[in-house]
mmCIF file of C-alpha atoms and ligand atoms in Angstrom:
data_model
loop_
_atom_site.group_PDB
_atom_site.id
_atom_site.type_symbol
_atom_site.label_atom_id
_atom_site.label_comp_id
_atom_site.label_asym_id
_atom_site.label_seq_id
_atom_site.Cartn_x
_atom_site.Cartn_y
_atom_site.Cartn_z
ATOM 1 C CA MET A 769 158.430 123.458 102.562
ATOM 2 C CA LYS A 770 155.239 122.767 104.547
ATOM 3 C CA ILE A 771 154.319 124.684 107.440
ATOM 4 C CA ALA A 772 151.607 123.827 109.715
ATOM 5 C CA VAL A 773 150.294 127.095 111.331
ATOM 6 C CA LEU A 774 148.591 126.720 114.338
ATOM 7 C CA ALA A 775 147.601 130.302 115.878
ATOM 8 C CA GLY A 776 145.890 128.632 119.295
ATOM 9 C CA ASP A 777 144.245 130.685 121.950
ATOM 10 C CA GLY A 778 144.402 134.429 123.703
ATOM 11 C CA ILE A 779 147.239 136.682 121.282
ATOM 12 C CA GLY A 780 148.058 133.604 119.555
ATOM 13 C CA PRO A 781 146.238 134.696 116.285
ATOM 14 C CA GLU A 782 147.318 138.438 116.790
ATOM 15 C CA ILE A 783 150.650 136.918 116.805
ATOM 16 C CA MET A 784 150.656 134.490 114.152
ATOM 17 C CA ALA A 785 149.255 136.889 111.663
ATOM 18 C CA GLU A 786 152.262 139.577 111.979
ATOM 19 C CA ALA A 787 154.720 136.355 111.587
ATOM 20 C CA LEU A 788 152.883 135.485 108.466
ATOM 21 C CA LYS A 789 153.059 138.495 107.115
ATOM 22 C CA VAL A 790 156.873 138.794 107.780
ATOM 23 C CA LEU A 791 157.198 135.254 106.062
ATOM 24 C CA HIS A 792 155.222 135.887 102.858
ATOM 25 C CA LYS A 793 157.719 138.778 102.457
ATOM 26 C CA LEU A 794 160.495 136.626 101.573
ATOM 27 C CA ASP A 795 160.803 135.132 98.186
ATOM 28 C CA LEU A 796 160.291 132.118 99.402
ATOM 29 C CA ARG A 797 157.586 129.156 97.933
ATOM 30 C CA PHE A 798 156.093 128.068 101.511
ATOM 31 C CA GLU A 799 152.761 125.277 101.592
ATOM 32 C CA MET A 800 150.959 126.675 105.031
ATOM 33 C CA GLU A 801 148.157 125.035 106.321
ATOM 34 C CA SER A 802 146.296 126.157 109.617
ATOM 35 C CA ALA A 803 144.275 123.787 112.080
ATOM 36 C CA LEU A 804 143.122 124.916 115.462
ATOM 37 C CA VAL A 805 144.920 124.209 118.668
ATOM 38 C CA GLY A 806 144.304 124.129 122.345
ATOM 39 C CA GLY A 807 141.625 126.053 124.265
ATOM 40 C CA ALA A 808 140.148 127.125 120.211
ATOM 41 C CA ALA A 809 140.210 123.470 119.022
ATOM 42 C CA TYR A 810 138.665 121.918 122.902
ATOM 43 C CA ALA A 811 135.887 124.262 121.983
ATOM 44 C CA ALA A 812 134.969 123.470 118.698
ATOM 45 C CA THR A 813 135.460 119.477 118.630
ATOM 46 C CA GLY A 814 136.274 118.571 122.512
ATOM 47 C CA HIS A 815 140.039 118.006 122.582
ATOM 48 C CA PRO A 816 142.857 120.513 122.554
ATOM 49 C CA LEU A 817 144.840 118.466 119.769
ATOM 50 C CA PRO A 818 142.373 116.950 117.325
ATOM 51 C CA GLU A 819 143.586 113.694 115.463
ATOM 52 C CA GLY A 820 143.821 116.146 112.229
ATOM 53 C CA THR A 821 145.794 118.765 114.049
ATOM 54 C CA LEU A 822 148.359 116.310 114.597
ATOM 55 C CA LYS A 823 148.197 114.763 111.584
ATOM 56 C CA LEU A 824 149.237 117.758 109.834
ATOM 57 C CA ALA A 825 151.854 118.531 112.512
ATOM 58 C CA GLN A 826 153.266 115.236 111.579
ATOM 59 C CA SER A 827 153.392 115.741 108.232
ATOM 60 C CA ALA A 828 154.848 119.075 107.893
ATOM 61 C CA ASP A 829 158.354 120.300 107.947
ATOM 62 C CA ALA A 830 157.736 122.496 110.547
ATOM 63 C CA VAL A 831 154.889 123.817 113.000
ATOM 64 C CA LEU A 832 154.696 127.099 113.593
ATOM 65 C CA PHE A 833 152.618 127.742 117.240
ATOM 66 C CA GLY A 834 151.291 130.684 118.804
ATOM 67 C CA ALA A 835 150.396 129.856 122.362
ATOM 68 C CA VAL A 836 147.621 128.251 124.196
ATOM 69 C CA GLY A 837 145.416 128.609 127.183
ATOM 70 C CA ASP A 838 142.836 130.533 128.744
ATOM 71 C CA TRP A 839 141.865 130.664 132.624
ATOM 72 C CA LYS A 840 138.162 129.709 131.606
ATOM 73 C CA TYR A 841 139.914 126.354 130.518
ATOM 74 C CA ASP A 842 141.248 125.685 133.908
ATOM 75 C CA THR A 843 138.733 123.555 135.844
ATOM 76 C CA LEU A 844 138.738 121.310 133.192
ATOM 77 C CA GLU A 845 140.272 117.904 133.945
ATOM 78 C CA ARG A 846 143.937 118.271 133.095
ATOM 79 C CA ALA A 847 143.999 115.532 129.999
ATOM 80 C CA LEU A 848 141.394 118.130 127.996
ATOM 81 C CA ARG A 849 143.454 121.286 129.325
ATOM 82 C CA PRO A 850 144.913 123.653 126.277
ATOM 83 C CA GLU A 851 148.682 123.084 127.394
ATOM 84 C CA GLN A 852 147.836 119.712 127.097
ATOM 85 C CA ALA A 853 147.942 120.022 122.963
ATOM 86 C CA ILE A 854 151.846 121.158 123.248
ATOM 87 C CA LEU A 855 152.908 117.746 125.589
ATOM 88 C CA GLY A 856 150.731 116.094 122.983
ATOM 89 C CA LEU A 857 152.730 117.547 119.835
ATOM 90 C CA ARG A 858 155.968 116.922 121.688
ATOM 91 C CA LYS A 859 155.133 113.477 122.431
ATOM 92 C CA HIS A 860 154.076 112.396 119.141
ATOM 93 C CA MET A 861 156.886 114.211 116.909
ATOM 94 C CA GLY A 862 159.500 112.985 119.170
ATOM 95 C CA LEU A 863 160.598 116.729 119.943
ATOM 96 C CA PHE A 864 163.173 115.928 122.429
ATOM 97 C CA ALA A 865 165.685 118.995 122.055
ATOM 98 C CA ASN A 866 164.477 122.481 123.301
ATOM 99 C CA PHE A 867 166.142 125.431 121.968
ATOM 100 C CA ARG A 868 165.805 128.379 124.100
ATOM 101 C CA PRO A 869 168.081 131.500 122.738
ATOM 102 C CA ALA A 870 168.283 134.428 125.568
ATOM 103 C CA ILE A 871 169.679 137.559 123.679
ATOM 104 C CA CYS A 872 169.723 140.996 124.861
ATOM 105 C CA TYR A 873 169.007 143.243 122.406
ATOM 106 C CA PRO A 874 171.252 146.332 122.622
ATOM 107 C CA GLN A 875 168.033 148.835 121.942
ATOM 108 C CA LEU A 876 166.794 146.988 125.424
ATOM 109 C CA THR A 877 169.669 146.913 128.157
ATOM 110 C CA HIS A 878 167.518 148.880 130.443
ATOM 111 C CA ALA A 879 164.491 146.246 130.345
ATOM 112 C CA SER A 880 166.528 143.825 132.119
ATOM 113 C CA SER A 881 166.465 143.873 136.154
ATOM 114 C CA LEU A 882 170.473 143.373 136.238
ATOM 115 C CA LYS A 883 172.772 146.179 135.614
ATOM 116 C CA PRO A 884 173.236 147.194 131.801
ATOM 117 C CA GLU A 885 176.747 145.970 131.669
ATOM 118 C CA LEU A 886 176.006 142.361 132.806
ATOM 119 C CA VAL A 887 173.450 141.913 130.196
ATOM 120 C CA ALA A 888 174.717 144.325 127.014
ATOM 121 C CA GLY A 889 175.353 141.542 124.719
ATOM 122 C CA LEU A 890 174.009 139.040 125.685
ATOM 123 C CA ASP A 891 174.025 135.799 123.496
ATOM 124 C CA ILE A 892 173.301 132.692 125.094
ATOM 125 C CA LEU A 893 171.764 129.214 124.061
ATOM 126 C CA ILE A 894 169.700 127.165 126.733
ATOM 127 C CA ILE A 895 169.578 123.559 125.209
ATOM 128 C CA ARG A 896 166.835 122.028 127.205
ATOM 129 C CA GLU A 897 166.486 117.725 127.151
ATOM 130 C CA LEU A 898 162.204 117.960 126.520
ATOM 131 C CA THR A 899 160.952 113.914 126.757
ATOM 132 C CA GLY A 900 162.981 112.757 130.119
ATOM 133 C CA ASP A 901 163.521 113.546 133.140
ATOM 134 C CA ILE A 902 161.111 113.505 135.908
ATOM 135 C CA SER A 903 158.253 114.610 134.484
ATOM 136 C CA PHE A 904 157.695 111.412 132.370
ATOM 137 C CA GLY A 905 159.649 108.904 134.870
ATOM 138 C CA GLN A 906 157.248 106.190 136.401
ATOM 139 C CA PRO A 907 154.662 106.471 138.217
ATOM 140 C CA ARG A 908 152.310 108.820 136.561
ATOM 141 C CA GLY A 909 148.895 109.073 136.219
ATOM 142 C CA ARG A 910 147.608 107.525 139.753
ATOM 143 C CA ARG A 911 145.870 110.725 140.554
ATOM 144 C CA SER A 912 143.345 109.834 142.518
ATOM 145 C CA ALA A 913 140.279 112.620 141.727
ATOM 146 C CA PRO A 914 140.053 113.366 137.651
ATOM 147 C CA ASP A 915 140.837 116.871 138.179
ATOM 148 C CA GLY A 916 144.436 116.161 139.035
ATOM 149 C CA HIS A 917 144.007 116.259 142.978
ATOM 150 C CA PHE A 918 144.725 113.875 146.057
ATOM 151 C CA PRO A 919 142.086 114.107 148.168
ATOM 152 C CA GLY A 920 143.000 112.355 151.502
ATOM 153 C CA ALA A 921 146.021 110.931 149.982
ATOM 154 C CA GLU A 922 149.329 110.807 152.109
ATOM 155 C CA GLU A 923 152.054 110.916 149.878
ATOM 156 C CA ALA A 924 152.761 111.236 146.040
ATOM 157 C CA PHE A 925 156.076 111.293 143.904
ATOM 158 C CA ASP A 926 157.740 111.114 140.658
ATOM 159 C CA THR A 927 160.589 109.094 139.352
ATOM 160 C CA MET A 928 163.633 110.896 137.853
ATOM 161 C CA ARG A 929 165.187 109.040 134.861
ATOM 162 C CA TYR A 930 167.297 108.997 132.155
ATOM 163 C CA SER A 931 168.638 106.401 129.362
ATOM 164 C CA ARG A 932 171.846 106.394 127.647
ATOM 165 C CA PRO A 933 170.483 106.877 124.490
ATOM 166 C CA GLU A 934 168.235 110.137 125.802
ATOM 167 C CA ILE A 935 171.563 111.536 126.879
ATOM 168 C CA GLU A 936 173.731 110.742 124.275
ATOM 169 C CA ARG A 937 171.340 112.526 121.755
ATOM 170 C CA ILE A 938 170.404 115.538 123.514
ATOM 171 C CA ALA A 939 174.258 115.889 124.085
ATOM 172 C CA HIS A 940 175.235 115.350 120.236
ATOM 173 C CA VAL A 941 172.816 118.610 119.898
ATOM 174 C CA ALA A 942 174.354 120.809 122.373
ATOM 175 C CA PHE A 943 177.900 119.619 120.859
ATOM 176 C CA GLN A 944 176.830 120.485 117.474
ATOM 177 C CA ALA A 945 174.965 124.065 118.613
ATOM 178 C CA ALA A 946 178.127 124.920 120.795
ATOM 179 C CA ARG A 947 180.392 123.948 117.646
ATOM 180 C CA LYS A 948 178.407 126.595 115.073
ATOM 181 C CA ARG A 949 178.610 129.019 117.994
ATOM 182 C CA GLY A 950 181.331 130.155 120.457
ATOM 183 C CA GLY A 951 182.248 126.567 121.028
ATOM 184 C CA ARG A 952 181.874 126.152 124.701
ATOM 185 C CA LEU A 953 179.178 123.949 126.227
ATOM 186 C CA THR A 954 177.925 123.608 130.027
ATOM 187 C CA SER A 955 176.518 120.522 130.967
ATOM 188 C CA VAL A 956 174.379 121.300 134.088
ATOM 189 C CA ASP A 957 173.483 118.953 136.450
ATOM 190 C CA LYS A 958 173.382 117.718 140.097
ATOM 191 C CA ALA A 959 175.767 114.864 140.098
ATOM 192 C CA ASN A 960 176.352 115.685 144.109
ATOM 193 C CA VAL A 961 173.112 114.255 145.044
ATOM 194 C CA LEU A 962 171.339 112.581 142.001
ATOM 195 C CA GLU A 963 172.055 109.326 140.670
ATOM 196 C CA THR A 964 170.481 110.270 137.586
ATOM 197 C CA PHE A 965 172.528 113.158 137.138
ATOM 198 C CA GLN A 966 176.019 111.765 137.760
ATOM 199 C CA PHE A 967 175.078 109.347 135.278
ATOM 200 C CA TRP A 968 174.238 111.886 132.657
ATOM 201 C CA ARG A 969 177.799 113.800 133.552
ATOM 202 C CA ASP A 970 179.303 110.431 132.551
ATOM 203 C CA VAL A 971 177.601 110.105 129.328
ATOM 204 C CA VAL A 972 178.117 113.713 128.122
ATOM 205 C CA THR A 973 181.782 113.490 129.329
ATOM 206 C CA ALA A 974 181.966 110.357 126.942
ATOM 207 C CA VAL A 975 179.983 112.071 124.010
ATOM 208 C CA HIS A 976 182.800 114.629 124.279
ATOM 209 C CA ALA A 977 185.304 112.900 122.723
ATOM 210 C CA GLN A 978 183.801 113.243 119.442
ATOM 211 C CA TYR A 979 184.009 116.978 119.862
ATOM 212 C CA PRO A 980 187.218 118.218 120.864
ATOM 213 C CA ASP A 981 186.933 121.168 119.428
ATOM 214 C CA VAL A 982 184.283 122.308 121.838
ATOM 215 C CA LYS A 983 185.265 123.049 125.387
ATOM 216 C CA LEU A 984 183.077 121.369 127.901
ATOM 217 C CA ASP A 985 182.474 122.197 131.494
ATOM 218 C CA HIS A 986 179.966 120.716 134.179
ATOM 219 C CA LEU A 987 178.225 122.997 136.572
ATOM 220 C CA TYR A 988 175.466 121.955 139.516
ATOM 221 C CA VAL A 989 172.338 123.584 138.902
ATOM 222 C CA ASP A 990 172.414 125.770 142.003
ATOM 223 C CA ASN A 991 175.942 127.012 140.988
ATOM 224 C CA ALA A 992 174.211 127.474 137.491
ATOM 225 C CA ALA A 993 170.920 129.389 138.774
ATOM 226 C CA MET A 994 173.614 131.885 140.662
ATOM 227 C CA GLN A 995 175.539 132.131 137.362
ATOM 228 C CA LEU A 996 172.831 132.992 135.262
ATOM 229 C CA VAL A 997 172.075 135.967 137.560
ATOM 230 C CA LYS A 998 176.037 137.178 138.557
ATOM 231 C CA ALA A 999 177.910 136.992 134.939
ATOM 232 C CA PRO A 1000 175.277 135.705 132.583
ATOM 233 C CA LYS A 1001 177.826 136.595 129.667
ATOM 234 C CA SER A 1002 180.153 133.763 130.726
ATOM 235 C CA PHE A 1003 178.187 130.906 128.938
ATOM 236 C CA ASP A 1004 177.955 130.509 125.393
ATOM 237 C CA VAL A 1005 175.683 126.911 125.341
ATOM 238 C CA ILE A 1006 174.035 125.243 128.179
ATOM 239 C CA VAL A 1007 172.578 121.693 127.981
ATOM 240 C CA THR A 1008 170.440 120.504 130.714
ATOM 241 C CA GLY A 1009 167.574 118.136 131.621
ATOM 242 C CA ASN A 1010 163.781 118.657 131.530
ATOM 243 C CA MET A 1011 163.159 119.864 134.481
ATOM 244 C CA PHE A 1012 166.646 122.342 135.311
ATOM 245 C CA GLY A 1013 166.052 123.343 131.915
ATOM 246 C CA ASP A 1014 162.290 124.061 132.430
ATOM 247 C CA ILE A 1015 163.459 126.744 135.551
ATOM 248 C CA LEU A 1016 166.898 127.863 133.984
ATOM 249 C CA SER A 1017 165.320 129.039 130.712
ATOM 250 C CA ASP A 1018 163.074 130.875 132.305
ATOM 251 C CA GLU A 1019 165.306 132.609 134.396
ATOM 252 C CA ALA A 1020 167.930 133.206 131.309
ATOM 253 C CA ALA A 1021 164.449 134.693 129.678
ATOM 254 C CA MET A 1022 163.861 137.209 132.255
ATOM 255 C CA LEU A 1023 167.643 138.600 132.119
ATOM 256 C CA THR A 1024 166.502 140.102 129.008
ATOM 257 C CA GLY A 1025 164.041 141.703 130.618
ATOM 258 C CA SER A 1026 161.760 141.378 127.725
ATOM 259 C CA ILE A 1027 159.458 137.847 127.351
ATOM 260 C CA GLY A 1028 157.864 139.421 124.138
ATOM 261 C CA MET A 1029 160.887 139.064 122.486
ATOM 262 C CA LEU A 1030 162.238 135.571 122.941
ATOM 263 C CA PRO A 1031 161.692 132.678 120.512
ATOM 264 C CA SER A 1032 162.012 128.875 120.722
ATOM 265 C CA ALA A 1033 162.528 125.929 119.024
ATOM 266 C CA SER A 1034 161.861 122.074 119.552
ATOM 267 C CA LEU A 1035 163.209 119.837 117.505
ATOM 268 C CA ASN A 1036 163.106 115.720 116.519
ATOM 269 C CA ALA A 1037 165.858 113.484 115.302
ATOM 270 C CA SER A 1038 165.206 114.297 111.684
ATOM 271 C CA ASN A 1039 165.214 118.390 112.311
ATOM 272 C CA GLN A 1040 161.683 118.648 112.138
ATOM 273 C CA GLY A 1041 160.771 121.261 114.502
ATOM 274 C CA LEU A 1042 157.829 122.813 116.464
ATOM 275 C CA TYR A 1043 158.367 127.183 116.668
ATOM 276 C CA GLU A 1044 156.939 129.000 119.411
ATOM 277 C CA PRO A 1045 157.286 131.931 121.430
ATOM 278 C CA SER A 1046 158.421 131.141 124.870
ATOM 279 C CA HIS A 1047 155.313 133.667 126.233
ATOM 280 C CA GLY A 1048 151.950 131.963 126.720
ATOM 281 C CA SER A 1049 148.395 133.010 125.549
ATOM 282 C CA ALA A 1050 148.538 136.041 127.411
ATOM 283 C CA PRO A 1051 144.806 136.402 128.337
ATOM 284 C CA ASP A 1052 144.934 139.350 129.826
ATOM 285 C CA ILE A 1053 146.151 141.528 126.854
ATOM 286 C CA ALA A 1054 144.243 139.226 124.102
ATOM 287 C CA GLY A 1055 142.448 140.994 121.587
ATOM 288 C CA LYS A 1056 143.689 144.500 122.578
ATOM 289 C CA GLY A 1057 146.112 144.877 119.327
ATOM 290 C CA VAL A 1058 148.736 145.304 122.074
ATOM 291 C CA ALA A 1059 150.669 142.129 122.237
ATOM 292 C CA ASN A 1060 154.418 142.304 120.804
ATOM 293 C CA PRO A 1061 154.480 139.912 117.820
ATOM 294 C CA LEU A 1062 158.677 139.695 117.889
ATOM 295 C CA ALA A 1063 158.745 136.466 119.451
ATOM 296 C CA THR A 1064 157.192 134.929 117.232
ATOM 297 C CA ILE A 1065 158.610 136.845 114.162
ATOM 298 C CA LEU A 1066 162.251 135.422 115.551
ATOM 299 C CA SER A 1067 161.038 132.030 116.315
ATOM 300 C CA ALA A 1068 159.340 131.865 112.436
ATOM 301 C CA ALA A 1069 163.201 133.140 112.104
ATOM 302 C CA MET A 1070 164.613 129.973 113.914
ATOM 303 C CA MET A 1071 162.398 127.739 111.827
ATOM 304 C CA LEU A 1072 163.542 129.065 108.732
ATOM 305 C CA ARG A 1073 167.345 128.241 109.938
ATOM 306 C CA TYR A 1074 166.630 125.047 111.830
ATOM 307 C CA SER A 1075 163.714 122.893 110.098
ATOM 308 C CA LEU A 1076 163.851 124.593 106.817
ATOM 309 C CA ASN A 1077 167.744 125.413 106.137
ATOM 310 C CA GLN A 1078 167.223 128.710 104.979
ATOM 311 C CA PRO A 1079 169.880 130.660 107.134
ATOM 312 C CA GLU A 1080 170.148 133.911 105.166
ATOM 313 C CA ALA A 1081 166.321 134.699 105.037
ATOM 314 C CA ALA A 1082 166.319 133.500 108.917
ATOM 315 C CA ALA A 1083 169.244 136.423 109.266
ATOM 316 C CA ARG A 1084 167.440 138.665 107.266
ATOM 317 C CA ILE A 1085 164.630 138.603 109.375
ATOM 318 C CA GLU A 1086 166.794 138.900 112.547
ATOM 319 C CA ALA A 1087 168.464 142.069 110.664
ATOM 320 C CA ALA A 1088 165.129 143.443 110.131
ATOM 321 C CA VAL A 1089 163.822 143.054 113.633
ATOM 322 C CA GLN A 1090 166.943 144.636 115.091
ATOM 323 C CA ALA A 1091 166.559 147.925 112.369
ATOM 324 C CA VAL A 1092 163.120 148.156 114.005
ATOM 325 C CA LEU A 1093 164.010 148.430 117.412
ATOM 326 C CA GLU A 1094 166.870 150.501 116.183
ATOM 327 C CA SER A 1095 164.261 152.709 114.680
ATOM 328 C CA GLY A 1096 162.920 153.549 118.053
ATOM 329 C CA LEU A 1097 159.680 151.381 117.947
ATOM 330 C CA ARG A 1098 158.353 149.689 120.861
ATOM 331 C CA THR A 1099 155.221 147.731 121.966
ATOM 332 C CA GLY A 1100 154.232 148.099 125.386
ATOM 333 C CA ASP A 1101 155.820 145.520 127.195
ATOM 334 C CA ILE A 1102 159.452 146.921 125.937
ATOM 335 C CA HIS A 1103 158.718 150.745 125.507
ATOM 336 C CA SER A 1104 161.004 153.280 127.104
ATOM 337 C CA GLU A 1105 160.964 157.048 127.196
ATOM 338 C CA GLY A 1106 161.873 158.519 124.115
ATOM 339 C CA CYS A 1107 160.387 155.556 122.088
ATOM 340 C CA ARG A 1108 157.405 155.622 120.013
ATOM 341 C CA GLN A 1109 154.661 153.017 121.268
ATOM 342 C CA VAL A 1110 152.934 150.972 118.708
ATOM 343 C CA GLY A 1111 150.888 148.295 118.682
ATOM 344 C CA THR A 1112 150.825 144.095 117.385
ATOM 345 C CA ARG A 1113 149.988 145.147 113.682
ATOM 346 C CA GLU A 1114 152.401 148.269 113.043
ATOM 347 C CA MET A 1115 155.371 146.255 114.866
ATOM 348 C CA GLY A 1116 154.718 143.680 111.979
ATOM 349 C CA ASP A 1117 153.914 145.830 109.404
ATOM 350 C CA ALA A 1118 157.473 147.731 110.520
ATOM 351 C CA VAL A 1119 159.393 144.420 109.882
ATOM 352 C CA ALA A 1120 157.917 143.507 106.781
ATOM 353 C CA ALA A 1121 158.475 146.769 105.376
ATOM 354 C CA GLU A 1122 162.472 146.698 106.963
ATOM 355 C CA LEU A 1123 162.645 143.203 104.807
ATOM 356 C CA ALA A 1124 161.251 144.697 101.256
ATOM 357 C CA ALA A 1125 163.485 147.780 102.218
ATOM 358 C CA GLN A 1126 166.415 145.091 101.951
ATOM 359 C CA GLY A 1127 165.329 144.031 99.003
HETATM 360 P P1 NAD B 1417 152.100 134.582 129.398
HETATM 361 O O1 NAD B 1417 153.108 134.518 129.423
HETATM 362 O O2 NAD B 1417 150.770 134.251 128.700
HETATM 363 O O3 NAD B 1417 151.952 136.209 130.284
HETATM 364 C C1 NAD B 1417 152.524 136.506 131.408
HETATM 365 C C2 NAD B 1417 152.747 138.014 131.327
HETATM 366 O O4 NAD B 1417 153.326 138.007 130.212
HETATM 367 C C3 NAD B 1417 151.393 138.529 130.785
HETATM 368 O O5 NAD B 1417 151.199 139.901 131.695
HETATM 369 C C4 NAD B 1417 151.123 139.111 129.533
HETATM 370 O O6 NAD B 1417 150.152 140.134 129.215
HETATM 371 C C5 NAD B 1417 152.648 138.945 128.977
HETATM 372 N N1 NAD B 1417 153.018 138.705 127.850
HETATM 373 C C6 NAD B 1417 153.143 137.839 127.724
HETATM 374 N N2 NAD B 1417 153.429 137.356 125.988
HETATM 375 C C7 NAD B 1417 153.344 138.996 125.978
HETATM 376 C C8 NAD B 1417 153.259 139.654 124.712
HETATM 377 N N3 NAD B 1417 153.960 138.680 123.842
HETATM 378 N N4 NAD B 1417 153.358 140.626 124.309
HETATM 379 C C9 NAD B 1417 153.346 141.805 125.359
HETATM 380 N N5 NAD B 1417 153.045 141.286 127.008
HETATM 381 C C10 NAD B 1417 153.156 139.563 127.057
HETATM 382 O O7 NAD B 1417 151.893 133.811 131.155
HETATM 383 P P2 NAD B 1417 150.662 133.513 131.903
HETATM 384 O O8 NAD B 1417 149.636 134.697 132.185
HETATM 385 O O9 NAD B 1417 150.955 132.837 133.083
HETATM 386 O O10 NAD B 1417 149.740 132.538 131.259
HETATM 387 C C11 NAD B 1417 148.698 133.029 130.327
HETATM 388 C C12 NAD B 1417 148.044 131.310 129.630
HETATM 389 O O11 NAD B 1417 148.932 131.132 129.018
HETATM 390 C C13 NAD B 1417 147.766 130.293 130.613
HETATM 391 O O12 NAD B 1417 146.782 129.288 130.578
HETATM 392 C C14 NAD B 1417 148.850 129.230 130.548
HETATM 393 O O13 NAD B 1417 148.932 127.837 130.672
HETATM 394 C C15 NAD B 1417 149.535 129.620 128.936
HETATM 395 N N6 NAD B 1417 150.487 129.304 128.853
HETATM 396 C C16 NAD B 1417 150.890 128.960 127.425
HETATM 397 C C17 NAD B 1417 152.006 128.567 126.914
HETATM 398 C C18 NAD B 1417 151.989 127.781 125.367
HETATM 399 O O14 NAD B 1417 151.190 128.204 124.972
HETATM 400 N N7 NAD B 1417 153.572 127.567 125.196
HETATM 401 C C19 NAD B 1417 153.360 129.040 127.894
HETATM 402 C C20 NAD B 1417 153.070 129.688 128.562
HETATM 403 C C21 NAD B 1417 151.869 129.682 129.561
#
């Protein structure tokens, strides 16, 4: 089990250290290799995704990723910004399926901006297609200035496009995921207005014939956005395109009220995956030892489940996180009255100790 460890920038190295600590408590043997990525890689080599880092990622069974980005790189030309490393990894590794679970842990229901009864027990999975749609359609790259702006231009446009194989493969991934969960899949589109998404609906419906045990329904994206805040527990698995998925998965994340808790996975056709917390590099708290490492620890659990075929180890980590929350430990982002506030390292230590206690 070869893991490429890319900690990145900001709080990335701090939260990664805790995830590795937890992985090392399992009775499993990993081959781990670290490399620079994002702003750290740019500072050292002049590129956010150096050739060596990409090769390492491609040769590994899974990539465990911290976060990239820092405001000090915001004036760089777009191609050299830290965030380009993620786009490069997605593209070169063919990571087309993005899994974003939104789980509201019973101990954290009060952290949501919705009423507790609407989110208590929430456990939904958003699967976002990651390599097609308007972000990758033609024409791209016609910017008239190297920094990505358009001095003097009168218009700009992007083209929305999906091919049948692109929709089919994400639909298969989604039906299979729904089959392993509650057996319900909601496909989100805009078939009433966009040709691309009428096509999406037709193709998903055709793929459904191979999964008669899964209940499929279709929802327009505007309605899906409403239902997510009105009755989020009515969903099981949602599948949607790149752009709608980007927006809906962040909306769903905030239902749980705690961005520091949410893991994510991006998978390719051979189950090789990149696993990262849903949050960014949080430069405002970097180096202070206060970041919540649980999203990264839970990303490591997803890695064990989806790319390394170790579902039991994944479940052990998830149970350990629940137990630590139950014991009342909280980092600042999820802190509430009556709980004990701890730092990044103490939280990682507590999860590791819980794993050891489980035996
Ligand atoms: P962010 O997610 O980094 O931070 C948003 C807010 O959430 C901040 O107040 C931060 O302190 C807090 N936060 C985030 N993670 C936390 C954690 N684990 N524990 C406690 N608090 C946490 O988003 P941002 O501020 O918009 O972006 C900061 C940088 O991160 C930017 O350069 C952005 O481009 C980059 N970014 C990277 C990724 C990625 O690496 N995948 C994703 C999003 C943003």
